[in-house]
Every structure is written in C-alpha cells, then in structure tokens.
PDB file of C-alpha atoms in Angstrom:
ATOM      1  CA  UNK C  31     -95.563 -50.823  84.493  1.00 48.00           C
ATOM      2  CA  UNK C  32     -97.760 -53.664  85.634  1.00 53.00           C
ATOM      3  CA  UNK C  33     -99.469 -54.543  88.882  1.00 52.00           C
ATOM      4  CA  UNK C  34     -99.744 -57.965  90.436  1.00 49.00           C
ATOM      5  CA  UNK C  35    -103.081 -59.602  91.079  1.00 48.00           C
ATOM      6  CA  UNK C  36    -103.538 -62.720  93.218  1.00 43.00           C
ATOM      7  CA  UNK C  37    -105.116 -65.823  91.765  1.00 42.00           C
ATOM      8  CA  UNK C  38    -108.881 -65.270  91.785  1.00 41.00           C
ATOM      9  CA  UNK C  39    -110.096 -67.816  89.290  1.00 38.00           C
ATOM     10  CA  UNK C  40    -112.999 -70.289  89.449  1.00 39.00           C
ATOM     11  CA  UNK C  41    -114.017 -69.800  93.073  1.00 40.00           C
ATOM     12  CA  UNK C  42    -117.739 -69.371  92.428  1.00 39.00           C
ATOM     13  CA  UNK C  43    -117.945 -72.519  90.352  1.00 47.00           C
ATOM     14  CA  UNK C  44    -115.936 -74.565  92.822  1.00 48.00           C
ATOM     15  CA  UNK C  45    -118.709 -74.153  95.373  1.00 39.00           C
ATOM     16  CA  UNK C  46    -121.128 -75.961  93.067  1.00 42.00           C
ATOM     17  CA  UNK C  47    -119.069 -79.141  93.086  1.00 46.00           C
ATOM     18  CA  UNK C  48    -117.147 -79.150  96.325  1.00 42.00           C
ATOM     19  CA  UNK C  49    -118.268 -80.716  99.578  1.00 37.00           C
ATOM     20  CA  UNK C  50    -115.517 -80.373 102.156  1.00 37.00           C
ATOM     21  CA  UNK C  51    -112.915 -80.713  99.405  1.00 40.00           C
ATOM     22  CA  UNK C  52    -109.556 -79.002  99.006  1.00 41.00           C
ATOM     23  CA  UNK C  53    -109.375 -76.006  96.686  1.00 39.00           C
ATOM     24  CA  UNK C  54    -106.557 -74.043  95.108  1.00 39.00           C
ATOM     25  CA  UNK C  55    -104.655 -72.245  97.915  1.00 36.00           C
ATOM     26  CA  UNK C  56    -105.619 -68.719  96.949  1.00 36.00           C
ATOM     27  CA  UNK C  57    -109.179 -69.693  97.812  1.00 37.00           C
ATOM     28  CA  UNK C  58    -108.422 -70.654 101.418  1.00 35.00           C
ATOM     29  CA  UNK C  59    -111.078 -68.512 103.047  1.00 32.00           C
ATOM     30  CA  UNK C  60    -113.726 -69.733 100.640  1.00 31.00           C
ATOM     31  CA  UNK C  61    -112.663 -73.345 101.031  1.00 36.00           C
ATOM     32  CA  UNK C  62    -113.435 -73.221 104.725  1.00 33.00           C
ATOM     33  CA  UNK C  63    -117.020 -72.247 103.986  1.00 30.00           C
ATOM     34  CA  UNK C  64    -117.685 -74.632 101.106  1.00 32.00           C
ATOM     35  CA  UNK C  65    -120.061 -77.088 102.753  1.00 27.00           C
ATOM     36  CA  UNK C  66    -122.718 -77.545 100.082  1.00 26.00           C
ATOM     37  CA  UNK C  67    -123.415 -80.711  98.129  1.00 30.00           C
ATOM     38  CA  UNK C  68    -122.999 -81.450  94.480  1.00 36.00           C
ATOM     39  CA  UNK C  69    -125.722 -80.838  91.960  1.00 34.00           C
ATOM     40  CA  UNK C  70    -127.042 -83.793  90.012  1.00 36.00           C
ATOM     41  CA  UNK C  71    -125.697 -83.946  86.457  1.00 38.00           C
ATOM     42  CA  UNK C  72    -128.017 -83.324  83.559  1.00 41.00           C
ATOM     43  CA  UNK C  73    -128.894 -86.421  81.583  1.00 40.00           C
ATOM     44  CA  UNK C  74    -127.874 -86.818  77.946  1.00 42.00           C
ATOM     45  CA  UNK C  75    -128.259 -89.608  75.412  1.00 40.00           C
ATOM     46  CA  UNK C  76    -125.826 -92.424  76.147  1.00 39.00           C
ATOM     47  CA  UNK C  77    -123.861 -91.866  72.954  1.00 38.00           C
ATOM     48  CA  UNK C  78    -123.076 -88.281  73.938  1.00 45.00           C
ATOM     49  CA  UNK C  79    -121.870 -89.041  77.428  1.00 46.00           C
ATOM     50  CA  UNK C  80    -118.322 -89.512  78.606  1.00 52.00           C
ATOM     51  CA  UNK C  81    -116.991 -92.861  79.726  1.00 55.00           C
ATOM     52  CA  UNK C  82    -115.668 -91.811  83.129  1.00 56.00           C
ATOM     53  CA  UNK C  83    -114.912 -94.036  86.052  1.00 56.00           C
ATOM     54  CA  UNK C  84    -113.484 -93.509  89.518  1.00 68.00           C
ATOM     55  CA  UNK C  85    -114.349 -91.575  92.654  1.00 87.00           C
ATOM     56  CA  UNK C  86    -114.734 -88.254  90.829  1.00 93.00           C
ATOM     57  CA  UNK C  87    -116.765 -89.638  87.917  1.00 91.00           C
ATOM     58  CA  UNK C  88    -120.079 -87.976  88.824  1.00 92.00           C
ATOM     59  CA  UNK C  89    -118.522 -84.530  89.190  1.00 94.00           C
ATOM     60  CA  UNK C  90    -116.458 -84.924  86.023  1.00 95.00           C
ATOM     61  CA  UNK C  91    -119.495 -86.087  84.056  1.00 94.00           C
ATOM     62  CA  UNK C  92    -121.434 -83.042  85.233  1.00 95.00           C
ATOM     63  CA  UNK C  93    -118.763 -80.713  83.853  1.00 96.00           C
ATOM     64  CA  UNK C  94    -118.275 -82.795  80.700  1.00 96.00           C
ATOM     65  CA  UNK C  95    -121.940 -82.477  79.827  1.00 95.00           C
ATOM     66  CA  UNK C  96    -121.819 -78.690  80.297  1.00 94.00           C
ATOM     67  CA  UNK C  97    -118.621 -78.186  78.288  1.00 95.00           C
ATOM     68  CA  UNK C  98    -118.866 -76.919  74.712  1.00 92.00           C
ATOM     69  CA  UNK C  99    -115.170 -76.829  73.775  1.00 95.00           C
ATOM     70  CA  UNK C 100    -113.793 -79.980  72.080  1.00 96.00           C
ATOM     71  CA  UNK C 101    -110.506 -79.581  73.984  1.00 96.00           C
ATOM     72  CA  UNK C 102    -112.253 -79.421  77.339  1.00 97.00           C
ATOM     73  CA  UNK C 103    -114.539 -82.335  76.535  1.00 97.00           C
ATOM     74  CA  UNK C 104    -111.584 -84.446  75.435  1.00 97.00           C
ATOM     75  CA  UNK C 105    -109.724 -83.729  78.678  1.00 97.00           C
ATOM     76  CA  UNK C 106    -112.758 -84.775  80.721  1.00 96.00           C
ATOM     77  CA  UNK C 107    -113.904 -87.678  78.558  1.00 94.00           C
ATOM     78  CA  UNK C 108    -112.181 -90.522  80.408  1.00 93.00           C
ATOM     79  CA  UNK C 109    -112.533 -88.984  83.866  1.00 92.00           C
ATOM     80  CA  UNK C 110    -108.768 -88.602  84.331  1.00 93.00           C
ATOM     81  CA  UNK C 111    -106.807 -85.362  83.863  1.00 96.00           C
ATOM     82  CA  UNK C 112    -103.344 -86.250  82.584  1.00 96.00           C
ATOM     83  CA  UNK C 113    -100.199 -84.161  83.009  1.00 97.00           C
ATOM     84  CA  UNK C 114    -100.325 -83.360  79.296  1.00 98.00           C
ATOM     85  CA  UNK C 115    -103.962 -82.237  79.433  1.00 98.00           C
ATOM     86  CA  UNK C 116    -103.163 -80.027  82.418  1.00 97.00           C
ATOM     87  CA  UNK C 117    -100.133 -78.522  80.649  1.00 97.00           C
ATOM     88  CA  UNK C 118    -102.140 -77.863  77.484  1.00 97.00           C
ATOM     89  CA  UNK C 119    -104.829 -76.131  79.540  1.00 97.00           C
ATOM     90  CA  UNK C 120    -102.227 -73.864  81.163  1.00 97.00           C
ATOM     91  CA  UNK C 121    -100.890 -72.930  77.730  1.00 97.00           C
ATOM     92  CA  UNK C 122    -104.382 -72.035  76.507  1.00 98.00           C
ATOM     93  CA  UNK C 123    -105.092 -70.067  79.683  1.00 97.00           C
ATOM     94  CA  UNK C 124    -101.828 -68.108  79.507  1.00 97.00           C
ATOM     95  CA  UNK C 125    -102.335 -67.349  75.804  1.00 98.00           C
ATOM     96  CA  UNK C 126    -105.869 -66.088  76.390  1.00 98.00           C
ATOM     97  CA  UNK C 127    -104.760 -63.862  79.263  1.00 97.00           C
ATOM     98  CA  UNK C 128    -101.821 -62.558  77.241  1.00 98.00           C
ATOM     99  CA  UNK C 129    -104.158 -61.567  74.412  1.00 98.00           C
ATOM    100  CA  UNK C 130    -106.148 -59.584  76.980  1.00 97.00           C
ATOM    101  CA  UNK C 131    -103.007 -57.834  78.229  1.00 97.00           C
ATOM    102  CA  UNK C 132    -102.526 -59.940  81.364  1.00 96.00           C
ATOM    103  CA  UNK C 133     -99.281 -61.832  81.973  1.00 96.00           C
ATOM    104  CA  UNK C 134     -99.536 -65.111  83.864  1.00 95.00           C
ATOM    105  CA  UNK C 135     -96.179 -65.241  85.651  1.00 92.00           C
ATOM    106  CA  UNK C 136     -96.912 -68.131  88.003  1.00 91.00           C
ATOM    107  CA  UNK C 137     -99.441 -70.949  88.004  1.00 91.00           C
ATOM    108  CA  UNK C 138     -99.124 -74.032  90.179  1.00 86.00           C
ATOM    109  CA  UNK C 139    -100.652 -75.729  93.205  1.00 81.00           C
ATOM    110  CA  UNK C 140     -99.323 -72.888  95.361  1.00 74.00           C
ATOM    111  CA  UNK C 141    -101.426 -70.328  93.521  1.00 79.00           C
ATOM    112  CA  UNK C 142    -100.842 -67.943  90.652  1.00 85.00           C
ATOM    113  CA  UNK C 143     -99.539 -64.458  90.000  1.00 90.00           C
ATOM    114  CA  UNK C 144    -101.040 -62.246  87.312  1.00 92.00           C
ATOM    115  CA  UNK C 145     -99.642 -58.949  86.047  1.00 94.00           C
ATOM    116  CA  UNK C 146    -101.981 -56.572  84.279  1.00 92.00           C
ATOM    117  CA  UNK C 147    -101.693 -52.981  82.996  1.00 93.00           C
ATOM    118  CA  UNK C 148    -102.427 -50.300  85.627  1.00 93.00           C
ATOM    119  CA  UNK C 149    -105.145 -48.979  83.326  1.00 95.00           C
ATOM    120  CA  UNK C 150    -107.112 -52.233  83.580  1.00 95.00           C
ATOM    121  CA  UNK C 151    -109.910 -51.934  86.119  1.00 95.00           C
ATOM    122  CA  UNK C 152    -110.731 -54.597  88.678  1.00 94.00           C
ATOM    123  CA  UNK C 153    -113.940 -55.435  86.820  1.00 96.00           C
ATOM    124  CA  UNK C 154    -112.084 -55.756  83.522  1.00 96.00           C
ATOM    125  CA  UNK C 155    -109.508 -58.016  85.139  1.00 94.00           C
ATOM    126  CA  UNK C 156    -112.200 -60.195  86.689  1.00 94.00           C
ATOM    127  CA  UNK C 157    -114.096 -60.454  83.410  1.00 96.00           C
ATOM    128  CA  UNK C 158    -110.948 -61.408  81.507  1.00 96.00           C
ATOM    129  CA  UNK C 159    -110.034 -64.037  84.099  1.00 94.00           C
ATOM    130  CA  UNK C 160    -113.495 -65.558  83.993  1.00 95.00           C
ATOM    131  CA  UNK C 161    -113.639 -65.575  80.193  1.00 96.00           C
ATOM    132  CA  UNK C 162    -110.173 -67.084  79.816  1.00 96.00           C
ATOM    133  CA  UNK C 163    -110.887 -69.663  82.501  1.00 95.00           C
ATOM    134  CA  UNK C 164    -114.015 -70.720  80.630  1.00 95.00           C
ATOM    135  CA  UNK C 165    -112.442 -70.663  77.178  1.00 96.00           C
ATOM    136  CA  UNK C 166    -109.275 -72.546  78.152  1.00 97.00           C
ATOM    137  CA  UNK C 167    -110.861 -75.049  80.495  1.00 97.00           C
ATOM    138  CA  UNK C 168    -108.852 -73.736  83.458  1.00 96.00           C
ATOM    139  CA  UNK C 169    -112.084 -74.394  85.243  1.00 94.00           C
ATOM    140  CA  UNK C 170    -112.722 -77.301  85.694  1.00 96.00           C
ATOM    141  CA  UNK C 171    -109.503 -78.984  84.479  1.00 97.00           C
ATOM    142  CA  UNK C 172    -107.203 -77.439  87.113  1.00 95.00           C
ATOM    143  CA  UNK C 173    -109.703 -78.229  89.854  1.00 93.00           C
ATOM    144  CA  UNK C 174    -109.979 -81.910  88.972  1.00 96.00           C
ATOM    145  CA  UNK C 175    -106.248 -82.254  88.275  1.00 96.00           C
ATOM    146  CA  UNK C 176    -105.489 -81.172  91.845  1.00 94.00           C
ATOM    147  CA  UNK C 177    -108.358 -82.994  93.524  1.00 93.00           C
ATOM    148  CA  UNK C 178    -107.584 -86.326  91.867  1.00 95.00           C
ATOM    149  CA  UNK C 179    -104.064 -86.158  93.281  1.00 94.00           C
ATOM    150  CA  UNK C 180    -104.660 -84.876  96.809  1.00 94.00           C
ATOM    151  CA  UNK C 181    -108.057 -86.517  97.339  1.00 95.00           C
ATOM    152  CA  UNK C 182    -108.307 -89.508  94.969  1.00 94.00           C
ATOM    153  CA  UNK C 183    -111.120 -91.171  96.923  1.00 94.00           C
ATOM    154  CA  UNK C 184    -113.208 -87.960  96.928  1.00 94.00           C
ATOM    155  CA  UNK C 185    -113.692 -88.007 100.689  1.00 94.00           C
ATOM    156  CA  UNK C 186    -114.356 -85.405 103.376  1.00 94.00           C
ATOM    157  CA  UNK C 187    -110.965 -83.867 104.220  1.00 94.00           C
ATOM    158  CA  UNK C 188    -112.032 -81.455 106.940  1.00 94.00           C
ATOM    159  CA  UNK C 189    -110.538 -83.503 109.753  1.00 96.00           C
ATOM    160  CA  UNK C 190    -107.329 -84.002 107.787  1.00 96.00           C
ATOM    161  CA  UNK C 191    -107.031 -80.219 107.388  1.00 95.00           C
ATOM    162  CA  UNK C 192    -107.675 -79.703 111.102  1.00 97.00           C
ATOM    163  CA  UNK C 193    -105.060 -82.294 112.035  1.00 97.00           C
ATOM    164  CA  UNK C 194    -102.593 -80.601 109.689  1.00 96.00           C
ATOM    165  CA  UNK C 195    -103.288 -77.187 111.246  1.00 96.00           C
ATOM    166  CA  UNK C 196    -102.547 -78.682 114.667  1.00 97.00           C
ATOM    167  CA  UNK C 197     -99.363 -80.446 113.568  1.00 96.00           C
ATOM    168  CA  UNK C 198     -98.010 -77.188 112.210  1.00 94.00           C
ATOM    169  CA  UNK C 199     -99.013 -75.176 115.271  1.00 94.00           C
ATOM    170  CA  UNK C 200    -101.517 -73.026 113.392  1.00 95.00           C
ATOM    171  CA  UNK C 201    -104.394 -73.662 115.820  1.00 95.00           C
ATOM    172  CA  UNK C 202    -104.753 -74.703 119.441  1.00 96.00           C
ATOM    173  CA  UNK C 203    -105.435 -78.237 120.694  1.00 95.00           C
ATOM    174  CA  UNK C 204    -109.122 -77.487 121.240  1.00 97.00           C
ATOM    175  CA  UNK C 205    -109.739 -76.484 117.616  1.00 98.00           C
ATOM    176  CA  UNK C 206    -112.293 -78.733 115.919  1.00 96.00           C
ATOM    177  CA  UNK C 207    -114.738 -79.215 113.076  1.00 94.00           C
ATOM    178  CA  UNK C 208    -117.212 -76.684 114.479  1.00 95.00           C
ATOM    179  CA  UNK C 209    -114.521 -73.996 114.449  1.00 95.00           C
ATOM    180  CA  UNK C 210    -113.629 -74.880 110.874  1.00 92.00           C
ATOM    181  CA  UNK C 211    -117.261 -74.852 109.744  1.00 91.00           C
ATOM    182  CA  UNK C 212    -117.729 -71.456 111.404  1.00 92.00           C
ATOM    183  CA  UNK C 213    -114.983 -70.057 109.180  1.00 89.00           C
ATOM    184  CA  UNK C 214    -112.444 -69.726 111.987  1.00 91.00           C
ATOM    185  CA  UNK C 215    -109.402 -70.799 110.007  1.00 88.00           C
ATOM    186  CA  UNK C 216    -105.797 -69.588 110.114  1.00 90.00           C
ATOM    187  CA  UNK C 217    -105.469 -66.368 108.146  1.00 80.00           C
ATOM    188  CA  UNK C 218    -101.693 -66.328 107.966  1.00 68.00           C
ATOM    189  CA  UNK C 219     -99.964 -66.147 104.607  1.00 71.00           C
ATOM    190  CA  UNK C 220     -97.525 -68.745 105.937  1.00 75.00           C
ATOM    191  CA  UNK C 221     -96.812 -71.574 103.530  1.00 82.00           C
ATOM    192  CA  UNK C 222     -98.032 -73.977 106.203  1.00 88.00           C
ATOM    193  CA  UNK C 223    -101.586 -72.718 105.719  1.00 89.00           C
ATOM    194  CA  UNK C 224    -101.324 -73.277 101.981  1.00 85.00           C
ATOM    195  CA  UNK C 225     -99.873 -76.731 102.518  1.00 88.00           C
ATOM    196  CA  UNK C 226    -102.609 -77.828 104.933  1.00 92.00           C
ATOM    197  CA  UNK C 227    -105.431 -76.500 102.806  1.00 89.00           C
ATOM    198  CA  UNK C 228    -104.091 -77.761  99.490  1.00 89.00           C
ATOM    199  CA  UNK C 229    -102.684 -81.118 100.505  1.00 93.00           C
ATOM    200  CA  UNK C 230    -103.553 -81.958 104.129  1.00 94.00           C
ATOM    201  CA  UNK C 231    -102.502 -85.596 103.818  1.00 95.00           C
ATOM    202  CA  UNK C 232     -99.172 -84.785 102.156  1.00 94.00           C
ATOM    203  CA  UNK C 233     -99.865 -86.716  98.969  1.00 93.00           C
ATOM    204  CA  UNK C 234     -97.875 -84.253  96.866  1.00 89.00           C
ATOM    205  CA  UNK C 235     -94.784 -84.841  98.971  1.00 80.00           C
ATOM    206  CA  UNK C 236     -94.821 -81.453 100.684  1.00 59.00           C
TER     207      UNK C 236
END
C-alpha cells in the first residue's frame, strides 16, 4: 500500500532565482510571495564558465557554476534546456526516487504525483526528494525548461497572471498587483488556477 504525496520539490531554491516569475503549479502559494531579486553569480575563470546567451543567461550561469554533476553542467552549458535534456533529467529523477522507495507516477507542467510506502515519514520523504532533485538536476533543469517556454524574455509576469485570473473569473474586477503581492491569490484546486500561474500568456497552448 502506498500513499500519494503532492509535488514538493525545489521550492526553497526557486525563491533565490525568481523575481515575479512563474513556478511549477504545485508551488502556487509560494509563487505569489516570491518577490525577491536574483543573487549575483560567483565568478570563475573564463575557461570554466558556460557559454550561455539569452534572457535567462545570468540565472543559468549562476546554477551552472554551482553544479558539480557533469550531466547537469552539460544541460546548462549552452543556456538552453532541450527536450532531450529535460527527458533525461526526468529519467534520472524517477530512478533516484525509485531506489529510495518512491514511485514517480506523474511529472509534467501540471505538477507531479509521488507514491511512497506508508512507513516513510514526512521528513524521510522530504529528504529523499531534495537529494534526488539535487542528484538528478531536477532543480534547476525543470525550472529553466518551463520558464524558457512560458517566459522566454524573463519579464515580470504578475500583471499577466492577474489578467488571466480575471479572464477566468477567479478574482473580481478590482483585484490588482497589491492584492497579489499581499498573497491574496485564488486557492482553488481548479485547473484554471494552475493554468494562470503556470502559463498566464498561454504560450503552451492551454
């Protein structure tokens, strides 16, 4: 017998990079409160640095320079997360969780579902998720893979989220940025909330 656990991965590290960005849907409440800036990347000799370009290059370089795994560094090296690199990360993540006794039964932009033995404590589950996320590159590869598709110009998407909430009838006409910044966001499990928070401009075709 197993029990289901919602997707709880990489939220603490997302706050270090994100400034009004869109996060994985299971982190909706946190996403509304993520209003801090990005840390400056550590400097390394030129020969050891990645050759990234594009709107997310600074954030990618920061994570590249912190990464120790060759697979993670290779995925981040050119500043673009390909479909293949994302798929390979998911395979590594699922294999790591499986070895720890946790089955990853769903993993996509809509969130993830994890099944673990009833005997596994919440702390053990959290520790396994964090370790496997680190070892597989789930953080930061999944984060950048999503962001580069829903927010390619790396811009402030708060107003886009608010407009999406209004279009879908999730908030009233007077709802604004101050309400969003105060953490007053729709708490419904409706797919509309996930859609607005994940992809407010509809770039994924939802």
